[in-house]
Amino acid sequence: MLIEILPHLSIPENEIEITYILASGPGGQNVNKVATAAQLRFDTVRASTLPHRIREKLREIAGQRITQSGVIVLTGRRFRSQQRNREDVLARLADLIRAAAHKPTFRVPTRPSRGAKQRRLDGKSRQSALKRSRQARHDD
């Protein structure tokens, strides 16, 4: 089964490893008995479906969530059920990959035209003349 990230990018489920661990937080006595927290592991080195550019950007974005060997580890323990925690970590991984796949738009630097420069200087001259006319003249 494939997990769709973007229209042109999806990840097979066999590249993602999800294990369940004991979670802290709400749940009463159930917390000590049932492993509801989901821990996702995604190996960026062996991710054959990700292009090289996205893989490199993903390593930058992941920060402390990535190990030395290039495995992203996400833990979801916000919810009281395994299924919702599983969906949560999958959604967070998809968000990380989407952020890595985002290409910033290329900005073409522009310069002000000669007319724009002249208008700016004319405005400055007008303002200067106005301030000069407000000065009191002291002839001793």
CSV table of C-alpha atoms in Angstrom, one decimal:
chain,number,residue,atom,x,y,z
A,1,MET,CA,0.0,0.0,0.0
A,2,LEU,CA,1.2,3.5,-0.8
A,3,ILE,CA,1.0,6.6,1.4
A,4,GLU,CA,0.4,9.6,-0.8
A,5,ILE,CA,2.4,12.7,0.1
A,6,LEU,CA,2.0,14.8,-3.0
A,7,PRO,CA,0.2,14.1,-6.3
A,8,HIS,CA,3.5,13.0,-7.9
A,9,LEU,CA,5.1,11.5,-4.7
A,10,SER,CA,4.1,8.6,-2.6
A,11,ILE,CA,5.9,6.2,-0.2
A,12,PRO,CA,5.3,2.5,0.1
A,13,GLU,CA,4.3,1.4,3.6
A,14,ASN,CA,7.1,-1.2,3.7
A,15,GLU,CA,9.7,1.7,4.0
A,16,ILE,CA,8.0,2.8,7.2
A,17,GLU,CA,8.3,0.9,10.4
A,18,ILE,CA,5.8,1.6,13.2
A,19,THR,CA,6.1,0.1,16.7
A,20,TYR,CA,3.9,0.7,19.7
A,21,ILE,CA,5.3,1.6,23.1
A,22,LEU,CA,3.8,2.4,26.5
A,23,ALA,CA,2.6,6.0,26.7
A,24,SER,CA,2.4,8.4,29.6
A,25,GLY,CA,-0.5,10.8,30.1
A,26,PRO,CA,-4.2,10.2,30.3
A,27,GLY,CA,-5.7,6.7,30.3
A,28,GLY,CA,-5.8,5.7,34.0
A,29,GLN,CA,-4.6,2.1,34.7
A,30,ASN,CA,-4.9,1.4,31.0
A,31,VAL,CA,-1.6,3.4,30.5
A,32,ASN,CA,0.4,0.8,32.3
A,33,LYS,CA,-1.1,-2.2,30.4
A,34,VAL,CA,-1.6,-1.2,26.8
A,35,ALA,CA,1.1,0.1,24.4
A,36,THR,CA,-0.8,3.0,22.7
A,37,ALA,CA,2.0,5.4,21.7
A,38,ALA,CA,3.2,4.9,18.1
A,39,GLN,CA,6.8,5.2,17.2
A,40,LEU,CA,7.5,5.7,13.5
A,41,ARG,CA,10.9,5.0,11.9
A,42,PHE,CA,11.7,6.1,8.4
A,43,ASP,CA,15.1,5.4,6.9
A,44,THR,CA,16.0,8.3,4.5
A,45,VAL,CA,19.1,6.5,3.2
A,46,ARG,CA,17.2,3.6,1.9
A,47,ALA,CA,14.1,5.5,0.8
A,48,SER,CA,14.2,4.6,-2.9
A,49,THR,CA,11.0,6.6,-3.8
A,50,LEU,CA,12.4,10.0,-2.6
A,51,PRO,CA,14.4,12.0,-5.0
A,52,HIS,CA,17.9,12.9,-3.8
A,53,ARG,CA,17.1,16.7,-3.4
A,54,ILE,CA,14.2,15.9,-1.2
A,55,ARG,CA,16.2,13.4,0.9
A,56,GLU,CA,18.9,16.0,1.6
A,57,LYS,CA,16.4,18.7,2.5
A,58,LEU,CA,14.6,16.3,4.7
A,59,ARG,CA,17.8,15.6,6.7
A,60,GLU,CA,18.2,19.4,7.2
A,61,ILE,CA,14.5,19.9,8.3
A,62,ALA,CA,14.3,16.9,10.6
A,63,GLY,CA,16.7,18.4,13.1
A,64,GLN,CA,16.8,16.3,16.3
A,65,ARG,CA,14.3,13.8,15.0
A,66,ILE,CA,16.9,12.2,12.8
A,67,THR,CA,19.6,9.8,14.0
A,68,GLN,CA,23.2,9.7,12.9
A,69,SER,CA,22.4,6.9,10.5
A,70,GLY,CA,19.7,8.9,8.7
A,71,VAL,CA,16.6,7.4,10.3
A,72,ILE,CA,13.8,9.8,11.2
A,73,VAL,CA,12.1,8.8,14.5
A,74,LEU,CA,8.7,10.3,15.3
A,75,THR,CA,6.7,9.4,18.4
A,76,GLY,CA,3.0,10.0,18.7
A,77,ARG,CA,1.4,9.8,22.1
A,78,ARG,CA,-1.2,12.6,21.9
A,79,PHE,CA,-4.2,10.3,21.7
A,80,ARG,CA,-5.4,7.3,23.8
A,81,SER,CA,-5.7,4.9,20.9
A,82,GLN,CA,-3.1,3.2,18.8
A,83,GLN,CA,-4.9,3.9,15.6
A,84,ARG,CA,-5.1,7.7,16.2
A,85,ASN,CA,-1.5,7.9,17.3
A,86,ARG,CA,-0.5,5.9,14.1
A,87,GLU,CA,-2.4,8.3,11.9
A,88,ASP,CA,-0.8,11.3,13.8
A,89,VAL,CA,2.8,10.1,13.2
A,90,LEU,CA,2.0,9.3,9.5
A,91,ALA,CA,0.5,12.8,9.0
A,92,ARG,CA,3.6,14.4,10.7
A,93,LEU,CA,6.0,12.4,8.4
A,94,ALA,CA,3.9,13.5,5.4
A,95,ASP,CA,4.1,17.1,6.5
A,96,LEU,CA,7.9,16.9,6.9
A,97,ILE,CA,8.3,15.4,3.4
A,98,ARG,CA,6.0,18.1,2.0
A,99,ALA,CA,8.1,20.8,3.6
A,100,ALA,CA,11.2,19.2,2.2
A,101,ALA,CA,9.7,19.0,-1.3
A,102,HIS,CA,8.7,22.6,-1.4
A,103,LYS,CA,10.8,24.6,-3.8
A,104,PRO,CA,11.0,28.3,-3.1
A,105,THR,CA,10.1,30.5,-6.1
A,106,PHE,CA,13.0,32.2,-7.8
A,107,ARG,CA,13.0,35.9,-7.2
A,108,VAL,CA,14.3,38.1,-9.9
A,109,PRO,CA,15.9,41.2,-8.3
A,110,THR,CA,14.7,44.5,-9.9
A,111,ARG,CA,15.9,48.0,-9.9
A,112,PRO,CA,14.0,51.3,-9.7
A,113,SER,CA,13.5,53.1,-13.0
A,114,ARG,CA,15.1,56.4,-13.8
A,115,GLY,CA,11.7,58.1,-13.4
A,116,ALA,CA,11.1,56.5,-10.0
A,117,LYS,CA,14.5,57.7,-8.8
A,118,GLN,CA,13.8,61.2,-10.1
A,119,ARG,CA,10.3,61.3,-8.4
A,120,ARG,CA,11.9,60.2,-5.1
A,121,LEU,CA,14.6,63.0,-5.3
A,122,ASP,CA,11.9,65.6,-6.3
A,123,GLY,CA,9.9,64.6,-3.2
A,124,LYS,CA,13.0,64.9,-1.0
A,125,SER,CA,13.7,68.4,-2.5
A,126,ARG,CA,10.1,69.5,-1.9
A,127,GLN,CA,10.2,68.3,1.7
A,128,SER,CA,13.6,70.0,2.2
A,129,ALA,CA,12.3,73.3,0.8
A,130,LEU,CA,9.2,73.1,3.0
A,131,LYS,CA,11.3,72.6,6.2
A,132,ARG,CA,13.7,75.4,5.1
A,133,SER,CA,10.8,77.8,4.8
A,134,ARG,CA,9.6,77.0,8.3
A,135,GLN,CA,12.9,78.1,9.9
A,136,ALA,CA,12.9,81.3,11.8
A,137,ARG,CA,15.4,83.8,10.6
A,138,HIS,CA,17.4,85.6,13.3
A,139,ASP,CA,19.1,88.8,12.0
A,140,ASP,CA,21.1,90.4,14.7
